XYZ file of C-alpha atoms in Angstrom:
190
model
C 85.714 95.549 58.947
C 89.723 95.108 57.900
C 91.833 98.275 57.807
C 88.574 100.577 58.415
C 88.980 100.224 61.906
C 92.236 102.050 61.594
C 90.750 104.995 59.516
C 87.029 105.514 61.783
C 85.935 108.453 62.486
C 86.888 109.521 65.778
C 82.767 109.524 66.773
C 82.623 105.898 65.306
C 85.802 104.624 67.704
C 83.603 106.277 70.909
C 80.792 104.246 69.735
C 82.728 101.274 70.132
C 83.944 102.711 73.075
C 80.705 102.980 74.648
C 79.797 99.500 73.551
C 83.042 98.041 75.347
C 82.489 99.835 78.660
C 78.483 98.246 78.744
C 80.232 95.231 78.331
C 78.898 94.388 75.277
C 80.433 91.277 73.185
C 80.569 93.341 70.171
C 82.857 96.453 71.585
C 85.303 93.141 73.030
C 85.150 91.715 69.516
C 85.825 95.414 67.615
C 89.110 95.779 70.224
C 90.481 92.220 70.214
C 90.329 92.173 66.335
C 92.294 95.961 66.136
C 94.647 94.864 68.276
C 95.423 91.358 68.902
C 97.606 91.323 65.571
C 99.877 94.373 66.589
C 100.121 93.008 70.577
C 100.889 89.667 69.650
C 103.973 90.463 67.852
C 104.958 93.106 69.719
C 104.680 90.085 72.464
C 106.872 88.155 70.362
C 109.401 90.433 69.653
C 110.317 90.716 73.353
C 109.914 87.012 74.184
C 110.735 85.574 70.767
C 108.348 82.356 71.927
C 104.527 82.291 69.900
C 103.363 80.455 72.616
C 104.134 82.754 75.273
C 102.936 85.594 73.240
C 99.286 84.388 72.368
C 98.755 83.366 76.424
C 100.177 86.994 77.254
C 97.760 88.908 75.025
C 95.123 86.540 75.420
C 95.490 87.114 79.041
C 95.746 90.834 78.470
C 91.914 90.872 77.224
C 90.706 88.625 79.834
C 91.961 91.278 82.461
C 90.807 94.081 80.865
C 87.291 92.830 80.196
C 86.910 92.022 83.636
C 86.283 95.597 84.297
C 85.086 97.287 81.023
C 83.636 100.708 82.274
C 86.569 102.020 83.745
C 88.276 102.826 80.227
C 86.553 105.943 78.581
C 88.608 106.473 75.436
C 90.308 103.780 72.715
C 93.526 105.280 73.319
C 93.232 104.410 76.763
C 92.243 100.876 76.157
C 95.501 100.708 73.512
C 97.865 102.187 75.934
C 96.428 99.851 78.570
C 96.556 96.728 76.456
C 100.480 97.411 75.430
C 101.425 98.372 78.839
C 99.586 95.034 80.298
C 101.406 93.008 77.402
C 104.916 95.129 77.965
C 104.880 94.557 81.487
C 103.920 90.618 81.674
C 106.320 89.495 78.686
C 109.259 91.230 80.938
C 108.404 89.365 83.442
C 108.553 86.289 81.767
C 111.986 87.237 80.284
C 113.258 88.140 84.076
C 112.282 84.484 85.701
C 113.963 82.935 82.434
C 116.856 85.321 82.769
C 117.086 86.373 86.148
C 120.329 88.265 84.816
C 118.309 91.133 82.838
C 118.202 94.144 85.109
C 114.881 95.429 86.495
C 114.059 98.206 83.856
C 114.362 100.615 86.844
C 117.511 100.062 87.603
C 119.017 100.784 83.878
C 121.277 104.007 84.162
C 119.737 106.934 81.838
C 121.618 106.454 78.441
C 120.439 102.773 78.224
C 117.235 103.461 79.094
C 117.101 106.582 76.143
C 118.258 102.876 74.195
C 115.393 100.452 76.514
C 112.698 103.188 75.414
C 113.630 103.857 71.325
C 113.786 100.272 71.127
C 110.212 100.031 72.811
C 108.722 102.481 70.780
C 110.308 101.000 67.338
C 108.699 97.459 68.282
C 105.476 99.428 69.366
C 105.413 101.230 65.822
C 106.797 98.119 63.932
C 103.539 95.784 65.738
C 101.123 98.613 64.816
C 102.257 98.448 61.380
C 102.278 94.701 61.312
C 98.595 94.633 62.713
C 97.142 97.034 59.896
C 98.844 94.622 57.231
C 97.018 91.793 59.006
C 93.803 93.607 58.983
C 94.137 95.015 55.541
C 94.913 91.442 54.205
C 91.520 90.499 55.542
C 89.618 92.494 53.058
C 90.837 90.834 50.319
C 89.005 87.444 48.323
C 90.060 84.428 50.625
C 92.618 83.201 47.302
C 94.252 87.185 47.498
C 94.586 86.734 51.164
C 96.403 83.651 51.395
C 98.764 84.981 48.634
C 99.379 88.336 50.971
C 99.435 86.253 53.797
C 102.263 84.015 52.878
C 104.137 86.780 51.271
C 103.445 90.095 53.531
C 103.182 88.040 56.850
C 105.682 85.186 56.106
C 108.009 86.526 53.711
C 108.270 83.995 51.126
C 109.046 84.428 47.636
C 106.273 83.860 44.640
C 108.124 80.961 43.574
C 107.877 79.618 47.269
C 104.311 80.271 47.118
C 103.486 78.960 44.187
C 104.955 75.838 45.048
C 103.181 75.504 48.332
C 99.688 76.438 47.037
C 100.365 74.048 43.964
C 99.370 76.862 41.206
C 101.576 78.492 38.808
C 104.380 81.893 39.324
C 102.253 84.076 36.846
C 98.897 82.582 39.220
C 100.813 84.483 41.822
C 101.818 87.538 40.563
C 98.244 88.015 38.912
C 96.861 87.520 42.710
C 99.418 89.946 43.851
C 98.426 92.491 41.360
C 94.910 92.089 41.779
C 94.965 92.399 45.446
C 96.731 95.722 45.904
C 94.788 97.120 43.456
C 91.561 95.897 45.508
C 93.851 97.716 48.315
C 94.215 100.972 46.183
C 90.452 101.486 45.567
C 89.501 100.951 49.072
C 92.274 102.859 50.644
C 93.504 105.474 48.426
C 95.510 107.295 51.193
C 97.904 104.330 50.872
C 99.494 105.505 47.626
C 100.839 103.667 45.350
């Protein structure tokens, strides 16, 4: 799977679809691993607490595969997922800060400011969740490497000290793994 599920044919994503609204394990499984990544930060980025996050989104796909056959398109299933998550992480902010006003009650130029903001974190998760999946197409020693430096920003040096091999270990890992990532997905440039 990995960043494919990004780049299916729009045929391929009803199939899944389809699959998801029977109820079928693997539809839940094809939707929890596109999106989990992207939700859970964008979780995180509101609450700024992991925990919180993962019991959110993890929530989020209990709910929604309680009732599987009412969604009839992906995008529907996306836009209810990050709605779901939106909505429940606010809330949790509110009973922690009761001061935050009710998004309703925000006068028109903060909202234009509530809703950019929203969409950035939307846009920044989405991105965030493609790295993750993309990084799991990689050899296992590749992926750790992207892992540590894509998802957790350290430096090779900081790497190569933690996984105990050498700097030019590293960078040959590095190297190696975007070029796997420019073979398979050569709309990526580079």
């Amino acid at each position: 799977s990995g960043l494919e599920n990004f780049m299916l044919p729009e045929i391929e994503m009803q199939k899944f679809t389809e699959s998801f609204r029977r109820g079928e394990e693997k539809g839940f499984t094809f939707f929890f691993n596109l999106f989990y990544p992207a939700l859970l930060l964008y979780a995180y980025k509101i609450l700024n607490n992991k925990h919180d996050a993962e019991e959110i989104v993890e929530e989020s796909f209990i709910k929604i595969w309680k009732d599987p056959s009412k969604f009839t398109h992906h995008n529907v299933i996306k836009a209810w997922l990050y709605t779901t998550v939106r909505n429940a992480s606010y809330d949790i902010q509110r009973k922690q800060k009761p001061s935050i006003v009710p998004v309703e009650e925000v006068d028109a130029e903060k909202s234009n400011t509530f809703q950019h903001g929203h969409l950035n974190d939307m846009i920044i998760s989405e991105v965030i969740g493609q790295i993750h999946l993309s990084i799991k197409v990689l050899p296992p020693e590749c992926q750790k490497i992207f892992t540590l430096m894509y998802i957790h920003g350290k430096t090779v040096r900081e790497i190569a000290d933690e996984l105990q091999i050498s700097i030019s270990t590293v960078k040959n890992q590095k190297a190696r793994g975007l070029e796997i990532l420019r073979k398979k997905f050569p709309k990526l440039g580079g």
